[in-house]
C-alpha cells in the first residue's frame, strides 16, 4: 500500500505528537526507535517542502532587469 503524502502542516503536527511521545519516555525501546525513525523522515520531508517554497519565492522576486534576486521576507521596519 502506498503512503499518503502529508502536507507540511500535517507533518509538523505529527512531529509534535512524536516528540511528546518520546519525551514521556514510557514507550518500549523498539517503539521509540520506530517513532524516532518516522520523525527523522518527517523532518527531511518538511525540509524539502520548505526548500521548494523558498525556491518559488526566489523565482517570484525579480530585479528590474528580470533576474531573480533574493530579498528578506521581512523589511527592517517589520523586525523592529
PDB file of N, CA and C in Angstrom:
ATOM      1  N   UNK A   1       0.826  -1.176   0.000  1.00  0.00           N
ATOM      2  CA  UNK A   1       0.000   0.000   0.000  1.00  0.00           C
ATOM      3  C   UNK A   1       0.876   1.246   0.000  1.00  0.00           C
ATOM      4  N   UNK A   2       0.593   2.210  -0.873  1.00  0.00           N
ATOM      5  CA  UNK A   2       1.396   3.419  -0.981  1.00  0.00           C
ATOM      6  C   UNK A   2       1.068   4.375   0.175  1.00  0.00           C
ATOM      7  N   UNK A   3       2.109   5.058   0.656  1.00  0.00           N
ATOM      8  CA  UNK A   3       1.921   6.020   1.734  1.00  0.00           C
ATOM      9  C   UNK A   3       1.272   7.283   1.207  1.00  0.00           C
ATOM     10  N   UNK A   4       0.367   7.848   2.001  1.00  0.00           N
ATOM     11  CA  UNK A   4      -0.290   9.099   1.634  1.00  0.00           C
ATOM     12  C   UNK A   4       0.663  10.256   1.935  1.00  0.00           C
ATOM     13  N   UNK A   5       0.817  11.154   0.964  1.00  0.00           N
ATOM     14  CA  UNK A   5       1.689  12.315   1.148  1.00  0.00           C
ATOM     15  C   UNK A   5       1.018  13.286   2.106  1.00  0.00           C
ATOM     16  N   UNK A   6       1.741  13.658   3.145  1.00  0.00           N
ATOM     17  CA  UNK A   6       1.205  14.578   4.143  1.00  0.00           C
ATOM     18  C   UNK A   6       1.566  16.007   3.776  1.00  0.00           C
ATOM     19  N   UNK A   7       0.694  16.931   4.137  1.00  0.00           N
ATOM     20  CA  UNK A   7       1.004  18.340   3.941  1.00  0.00           C
ATOM     21  C   UNK A   7       2.062  18.756   4.961  1.00  0.00           C
ATOM     22  N   UNK A   8       2.624  19.930   4.762  1.00  0.00           N
ATOM     23  CA  UNK A   8       3.617  20.449   5.702  1.00  0.00           C
ATOM     24  C   UNK A   8       3.007  20.536   7.101  1.00  0.00           C
ATOM     25  N   UNK A   9       1.807  21.080   7.176  1.00  0.00           N
ATOM     26  CA  UNK A   9       1.152  21.265   8.464  1.00  0.00           C
ATOM     27  C   UNK A   9       0.853  19.930   9.151  1.00  0.00           C
ATOM     28  N   UNK A  10       0.423  18.948   8.376  1.00  0.00           N
ATOM     29  CA  UNK A  10       0.160  17.620   8.933  1.00  0.00           C
ATOM     30  C   UNK A  10       1.462  16.993   9.434  1.00  0.00           C
ATOM     31  N   UNK A  11       2.541  17.191   8.694  1.00  0.00           N
ATOM     32  CA  UNK A  11       3.834  16.642   9.098  1.00  0.00           C
ATOM     33  C   UNK A  11       4.308  17.268  10.398  1.00  0.00           C
ATOM     34  N   UNK A  12       4.151  18.581  10.523  1.00  0.00           N
ATOM     35  CA  UNK A  12       4.562  19.267  11.752  1.00  0.00           C
ATOM     36  C   UNK A  12       3.714  18.793  12.934  1.00  0.00           C
ATOM     37  N   UNK A  13       2.413  18.641  12.710  1.00  0.00           N
ATOM     38  CA  UNK A  13       1.542  18.136  13.780  1.00  0.00           C
ATOM     39  C   UNK A  13       1.982  16.747  14.226  1.00  0.00           C
ATOM     40  N   UNK A  14       2.279  15.878  13.260  1.00  0.00           N
ATOM     41  CA  UNK A  14       2.721  14.522  13.600  1.00  0.00           C
ATOM     42  C   UNK A  14       4.063  14.558  14.330  1.00  0.00           C
ATOM     43  N   UNK A  15       4.957  15.437  13.904  1.00  0.00           N
ATOM     44  CA  UNK A  15       6.236  15.573  14.598  1.00  0.00           C
ATOM     45  C   UNK A  15       6.025  15.978  16.050  1.00  0.00           C
ATOM     46  N   UNK A  16       5.097  16.876  16.296  1.00  0.00           N
ATOM     47  CA  UNK A  16       4.802  17.290  17.662  1.00  0.00           C
ATOM     48  C   UNK A  16       4.290  16.117  18.494  1.00  0.00           C
ATOM     49  N   UNK A  17       3.456  15.276  17.880  1.00  0.00           N
ATOM     50  CA  UNK A  17       2.958  14.084  18.566  1.00  0.00           C
ATOM     51  C   UNK A  17       4.111  13.136  18.902  1.00  0.00           C
ATOM     52  N   UNK A  18       5.008  12.959  17.951  1.00  0.00           N
ATOM     53  CA  UNK A  18       6.151  12.059  18.161  1.00  0.00           C
ATOM     54  C   UNK A  18       7.045  12.575  19.274  1.00  0.00           C
ATOM     55  N   UNK A  19       7.332  13.870  19.252  1.00  0.00           N
ATOM     56  CA  UNK A  19       8.181  14.464  20.294  1.00  0.00           C
ATOM     57  C   UNK A  19       7.543  14.278  21.660  1.00  0.00           C
ATOM     58  N   UNK A  20       6.237  14.533  21.754  1.00  0.00           N
ATOM     59  CA  UNK A  20       5.540  14.366  23.028  1.00  0.00           C
ATOM     60  C   UNK A  20       5.633  12.927  23.523  1.00  0.00           C
ATOM     61  N   UNK A  21       5.440  11.966  22.607  1.00  0.00           N
ATOM     62  CA  UNK A  21       5.505  10.551  22.979  1.00  0.00           C
ATOM     63  C   UNK A  21       6.916  10.167  23.435  1.00  0.00           C
ATOM     64  N   UNK A  22       7.927  10.666  22.734  1.00  0.00           N
ATOM     65  CA  UNK A  22       9.298  10.344  23.112  1.00  0.00           C
ATOM     66  C   UNK A  22       9.692  11.012  24.422  1.00  0.00           C
ATOM     67  N   UNK A  23       9.190  12.225  24.649  1.00  0.00           N
ATOM     68  CA  UNK A  23       9.512  12.926  25.891  1.00  0.00           C
ATOM     69  C   UNK A  23       8.887  12.245  27.107  1.00  0.00           C
ATOM     70  N   UNK A  24       7.726  11.598  26.920  1.00  0.00           N
ATOM     71  CA  UNK A  24       7.099  10.866  28.024  1.00  0.00           C
ATOM     72  C   UNK A  24       8.030   9.771  28.519  1.00  0.00           C
ATOM     73  N   UNK A  25       8.691   9.119  27.571  1.00  0.00           N
ATOM     74  CA  UNK A  25       9.683   8.113  27.932  1.00  0.00           C
ATOM     75  C   UNK A  25       9.126   6.780  28.382  1.00  0.00           C
ATOM     76  N   UNK A  26       7.840   6.541  28.190  1.00  0.00           N
ATOM     77  CA  UNK A  26       7.286   5.273  28.657  1.00  0.00           C
ATOM     78  C   UNK A  26       7.066   4.238  27.556  1.00  0.00           C
ATOM     79  N   UNK A  27       7.460   4.568  26.338  1.00  0.00           N
ATOM     80  CA  UNK A  27       7.316   3.611  25.230  1.00  0.00           C
ATOM     81  C   UNK A  27       8.486   2.624  25.259  1.00  0.00           C
ATOM     82  N   UNK A  28       8.228   1.390  24.870  1.00  0.00           N
ATOM     83  CA  UNK A  28       9.328   0.420  24.772  1.00  0.00           C
ATOM     84  C   UNK A  28      10.371   0.900  23.763  1.00  0.00           C
ATOM     85  N   UNK A  29      11.585   0.431  23.915  1.00  0.00           N
ATOM     86  CA  UNK A  29      12.689   0.860  23.076  1.00  0.00           C
ATOM     87  C   UNK A  29      12.388   0.679  21.591  1.00  0.00           C
ATOM     88  N   UNK A  30      11.843  -0.464  21.214  1.00  0.00           N
ATOM     89  CA  UNK A  30      11.550  -0.724  19.795  1.00  0.00           C
ATOM     90  C   UNK A  30      10.561   0.301  19.252  1.00  0.00           C
ATOM     91  N   UNK A  31       9.543   0.635  20.042  1.00  0.00           N
ATOM     92  CA  UNK A  31       8.564   1.633  19.615  1.00  0.00           C
ATOM     93  C   UNK A  31       9.190   3.018  19.527  1.00  0.00           C
ATOM     94  N   UNK A  32      10.044   3.337  20.494  1.00  0.00           N
ATOM     95  CA  UNK A  32      10.734   4.626  20.479  1.00  0.00           C
ATOM     96  C   UNK A  32      11.612   4.767  19.239  1.00  0.00           C
ATOM     97  N   UNK A  33      12.283   3.685  18.860  1.00  0.00           N
ATOM     98  CA  UNK A  33      13.126   3.723  17.662  1.00  0.00           C
ATOM     99  C   UNK A  33      12.280   3.926  16.407  1.00  0.00           C
ATOM    100  N   UNK A  34      11.117   3.280  16.355  1.00  0.00           N
ATOM    101  CA  UNK A  34      10.216   3.461  15.202  1.00  0.00           C
ATOM    102  C   UNK A  34       9.724   4.909  15.135  1.00  0.00           C
ATOM    103  N   UNK A  35       9.371   5.465  16.288  1.00  0.00           N
ATOM    104  CA  UNK A  35       8.931   6.859  16.329  1.00  0.00           C
ATOM    105  C   UNK A  35      10.050   7.797  15.895  1.00  0.00           C
ATOM    106  N   UNK A  36      11.265   7.523  16.375  1.00  0.00           N
ATOM    107  CA  UNK A  36      12.407   8.350  16.010  1.00  0.00           C
ATOM    108  C   UNK A  36      12.658   8.293  14.505  1.00  0.00           C
ATOM    109  N   UNK A  37      12.576   7.096  13.943  1.00  0.00           N
ATOM    110  CA  UNK A  37      12.770   6.925  12.502  1.00  0.00           C
ATOM    111  C   UNK A  37      11.693   7.680  11.717  1.00  0.00           C
ATOM    112  N   UNK A  38      10.447   7.565  12.148  1.00  0.00           N
ATOM    113  CA  UNK A  38       9.367   8.295  11.492  1.00  0.00           C
ATOM    114  C   UNK A  38       9.608   9.804  11.590  1.00  0.00           C
ATOM    115  N   UNK A  39      10.059  10.246  12.752  1.00  0.00           N
ATOM    116  CA  UNK A  39      10.339  11.667  12.951  1.00  0.00           C
ATOM    117  C   UNK A  39      11.437  12.180  12.045  1.00  0.00           C
ATOM    118  N   UNK A  40      12.500  11.414  11.880  1.00  0.00           N
ATOM    119  CA  UNK A  40      13.588  11.865  11.005  1.00  0.00           C
ATOM    120  C   UNK A  40      13.134  11.939   9.555  1.00  0.00           C
ATOM    121  N   UNK A  41      12.268  11.011   9.145  1.00  0.00           N
ATOM    122  CA  UNK A  41      11.727  11.062   7.779  1.00  0.00           C
ATOM    123  C   UNK A  41      10.841  12.302   7.599  1.00  0.00           C
ATOM    124  N   UNK A  42      10.044  12.607   8.625  1.00  0.00           N
ATOM    125  CA  UNK A  42       9.189  13.787   8.550  1.00  0.00           C
ATOM    126  C   UNK A  42      10.009  15.076   8.506  1.00  0.00           C
ATOM    127  N   UNK A  43      11.088  15.123   9.272  1.00  0.00           N
ATOM    128  CA  UNK A  43      11.956  16.307   9.255  1.00  0.00           C
ATOM    129  C   UNK A  43      12.550  16.494   7.863  1.00  0.00           C
ATOM    130  N   UNK A  44      13.003  15.416   7.257  1.00  0.00           N
ATOM    131  CA  UNK A  44      13.550  15.501   5.894  1.00  0.00           C
ATOM    132  C   UNK A  44      12.494  15.977   4.909  1.00  0.00           C
ATOM    133  N   UNK A  45      11.298  15.451   5.050  1.00  0.00           N
ATOM    134  CA  UNK A  45      10.200  15.842   4.170  1.00  0.00           C
ATOM    135  C   UNK A  45       9.859  17.321   4.351  1.00  0.00           C
ATOM    136  N   UNK A  46       9.778  17.768   5.589  1.00  0.00           N
ATOM    137  CA  UNK A  46       9.475  19.182   5.862  1.00  0.00           C
ATOM    138  C   UNK A  46      10.569  20.093   5.315  1.00  0.00           C
ATOM    139  N   UNK A  47      11.812  19.685   5.479  1.00  0.00           N
ATOM    140  CA  UNK A  47      12.930  20.476   4.969  1.00  0.00           C
ATOM    141  C   UNK A  47      12.832  20.612   3.455  1.00  0.00           C
ATOM    142  N   UNK A  48      12.519  19.528   2.774  1.00  0.00           N
ATOM    143  CA  UNK A  48      12.386  19.566   1.316  1.00  0.00           C
ATOM    144  C   UNK A  48      11.242  20.485   0.899  1.00  0.00           C
ATOM    145  N   UNK A  49      10.120  20.411   1.625  1.00  0.00           N
ATOM    146  CA  UNK A  49       8.988  21.279   1.295  1.00  0.00           C
ATOM    147  C   UNK A  49       9.330  22.750   1.511  1.00  0.00           C
ATOM    148  N   UNK A  50      10.065  23.045   2.581  1.00  0.00           N
ATOM    149  CA  UNK A  50      10.474  24.426   2.838  1.00  0.00           C
ATOM    150  C   UNK A  50      11.438  24.927   1.770  1.00  0.00           C
ATOM    151  N   UNK A  51      12.359  24.079   1.339  1.00  0.00           N
ATOM    152  CA  UNK A  51      13.297  24.472   0.284  1.00  0.00           C
ATOM    153  C   UNK A  51      12.565  24.733  -1.024  1.00  0.00           C
ATOM    154  N   UNK A  52      11.563  23.917  -1.337  1.00  0.00           N
ATOM    155  CA  UNK A  52      10.767  24.141  -2.550  1.00  0.00           C
ATOM    156  C   UNK A  52      10.026  25.472  -2.461  1.00  0.00           C
ATOM    157  N   UNK A  53       9.451  25.751  -1.321  1.00  0.00           N
ATOM    158  CA  UNK A  53       8.726  27.010  -1.141  1.00  0.00           C
ATOM    159  C   UNK A  53       9.674  28.197  -1.274  1.00  0.00           C
ATOM    160  N   UNK A  54      10.870  28.068  -0.721  1.00  0.00           N
ATOM    161  CA  UNK A  54      11.856  29.150  -0.821  1.00  0.00           C
ATOM    162  C   UNK A  54      12.246  29.390  -2.274  1.00  0.00           C
ATOM    163  N   UNK A  55      12.420  28.319  -3.035  1.00  0.00           N
ATOM    164  CA  UNK A  55      12.777  28.468  -4.448  1.00  0.00           C
ATOM    165  C   UNK A  55      11.663  29.155  -5.222  1.00  0.00           C
ATOM    166  N   UNK A  56      10.414  28.864  -4.903  1.00  0.00           N
ATOM    167  CA  UNK A  56       9.297  29.528  -5.565  1.00  0.00           C
ATOM    168  C   UNK A  56       9.302  31.019  -5.262  1.00  0.00           C
ATOM    169  N   UNK A  57       9.584  31.372  -4.016  1.00  0.00           N
ATOM    170  CA  UNK A  57       9.625  32.783  -3.629  1.00  0.00           C
ATOM    171  C   UNK A  57      10.751  33.488  -4.372  1.00  0.00           C
ATOM    172  N   UNK A  58      11.911  32.853  -4.453  1.00  0.00           N
ATOM    173  CA  UNK A  58      13.049  33.456  -5.144  1.00  0.00           C
ATOM    174  C   UNK A  58      12.715  33.667  -6.617  1.00  0.00           C
ATOM    175  N   UNK A  59      12.014  32.723  -7.234  1.00  0.00           N
ATOM    176  CA  UNK A  59      11.647  32.863  -8.640  1.00  0.00           C
ATOM    177  C   UNK A  59      10.654  34.010  -8.839  1.00  0.00           C
ATOM    178  N   UNK A  60       9.807  34.232  -7.857  1.00  0.00           N
ATOM    179  CA  UNK A  60       8.798  35.275  -7.977  1.00  0.00           C
ATOM    180  C   UNK A  60       9.361  36.679  -7.757  1.00  0.00           C
ATOM    181  N   UNK A  61      10.444  36.778  -7.021  1.00  0.00           N
ATOM    182  CA  UNK A  61      11.043  38.078  -6.727  1.00  0.00           C
ATOM    183  C   UNK A  61      12.135  38.329  -7.761  1.00  0.00           C
ATOM    184  N   UNK A  62      11.892  39.302  -8.639  1.00  0.00           N
ATOM    185  CA  UNK A  62      12.863  39.604  -9.692  1.00  0.00           C
ATOM    186  C   UNK A  62      13.290  41.062  -9.603  1.00  0.00           C
ATOM    187  N   UNK A  63      14.504  41.329 -10.044  1.00  0.00           N
ATOM    188  CA  UNK A  63      15.000  42.697 -10.059  1.00  0.00           C
ATOM    189  C   UNK A  63      14.513  43.403 -11.321  1.00  0.00           C
ATOM    190  N   UNK A  64      14.900  44.657 -11.489  1.00  0.00           N
ATOM    191  CA  UNK A  64      14.460  45.458 -12.638  1.00  0.00           C
ATOM    192  C   UNK A  64      14.879  44.832 -13.969  1.00  0.00           C
ATOM    193  N   UNK A  65      16.020  44.141 -14.000  1.00  0.00           N
ATOM    194  CA  UNK A  65      16.484  43.527 -15.251  1.00  0.00           C
ATOM    195  C   UNK A  65      15.971  42.092 -15.416  1.00  0.00           C
ATOM    196  N   UNK A  66      14.937  41.731 -14.654  1.00  0.00           N
ATOM    197  CA  UNK A  66      14.265  40.428 -14.751  1.00  0.00           C
ATOM    198  C   UNK A  66      15.088  39.242 -14.241  1.00  0.00           C
ATOM    199  N   UNK A  67      16.169  39.491 -13.542  1.00  0.00           N
ATOM    200  CA  UNK A  67      16.921  38.390 -12.952  1.00  0.00           C
ATOM    201  C   UNK A  67      16.432  38.183 -11.522  1.00  0.00           C
ATOM    202  N   UNK A  68      16.344  36.938 -11.086  1.00  0.00           N
ATOM    203  CA  UNK A  68      15.891  36.700  -9.713  1.00  0.00           C
ATOM    204  C   UNK A  68      16.848  37.310  -8.697  1.00  0.00           C
ATOM    205  N   UNK A  69      16.287  37.927  -7.702  1.00  0.00           N
ATOM    206  CA  UNK A  69      17.096  38.461  -6.608  1.00  0.00           C
ATOM    207  C   UNK A  69      16.545  37.921  -5.303  1.00  0.00           C
ATOM    208  N   UNK A  70      17.432  37.695  -4.375  1.00  0.00           N
ATOM    209  CA  UNK A  70      16.991  37.223  -3.067  1.00  0.00           C
ATOM    210  C   UNK A  70      16.810  38.429  -2.164  1.00  0.00           C
ATOM    211  N   UNK A  71      15.637  38.508  -1.544  1.00  0.00           N
ATOM    212  CA  UNK A  71      15.334  39.581  -0.620  1.00  0.00           C
ATOM    213  C   UNK A  71      14.804  38.967   0.663  1.00  0.00           C
ATOM    214  N   UNK A  72      15.018  39.640   1.777  1.00  0.00           N
ATOM    215  CA  UNK A  72      14.479  39.099   3.032  1.00  0.00           C
ATOM    216  C   UNK A  72      12.954  39.115   3.001  1.00  0.00           C
ATOM    217  N   UNK A  73      12.351  38.196   3.752  1.00  0.00           N
ATOM    218  CA  UNK A  73      10.889  38.144   3.803  1.00  0.00           C
ATOM    219  C   UNK A  73      10.323  39.315   4.579  1.00  0.00           C
ATOM    220  N   UNK A  74      11.088  39.865   5.517  1.00  0.00           N
ATOM    221  CA  UNK A  74      10.620  40.965   6.336  1.00  0.00           C
ATOM    222  C   UNK A  74      11.501  42.177   6.115  1.00  0.00           C
ATOM    223  N   UNK A  75      10.900  43.333   6.097  1.00  0.00           N
ATOM    224  CA  UNK A  75      11.687  44.552   5.971  1.00  0.00           C
ATOM    225  C   UNK A  75      12.280  44.897   7.314  1.00  0.00           C
ATOM    226  N   UNK A  76      13.227  45.809   7.327  1.00  0.00           N
ATOM    227  CA  UNK A  76      13.861  46.251   8.573  1.00  0.00           C
ATOM    228  C   UNK A  76      12.807  46.819   9.525  1.00  0.00           C
ATOM    229  N   UNK A  77      11.833  47.552   8.997  1.00  0.00           N
ATOM    230  CA  UNK A  77      10.803  48.183   9.825  1.00  0.00           C
ATOM    231  C   UNK A  77       9.953  47.141  10.539  1.00  0.00           C
ATOM    232  N   UNK A  78       9.631  46.032   9.858  1.00  0.00           N
ATOM    233  CA  UNK A  78       8.795  44.994  10.455  1.00  0.00           C
ATOM    234  C   UNK A  78       9.504  44.256  11.574  1.00  0.00           C
ATOM    235  N   UNK A  79      10.830  44.178  11.521  1.00  0.00           N
ATOM    236  CA  UNK A  79      11.595  43.453  12.532  1.00  0.00           C
ATOM    237  C   UNK A  79      11.717  44.234  13.821  1.00  0.00           C
ATOM    238  N   UNK A  80      11.564  45.554  13.772  1.00  0.00           N
ATOM    239  CA  UNK A  80      11.751  46.385  14.968  1.00  0.00           C
ATOM    240  C   UNK A  80      10.555  46.413  15.847  1.00  0.00           C
TER     241      UNK A  80
END
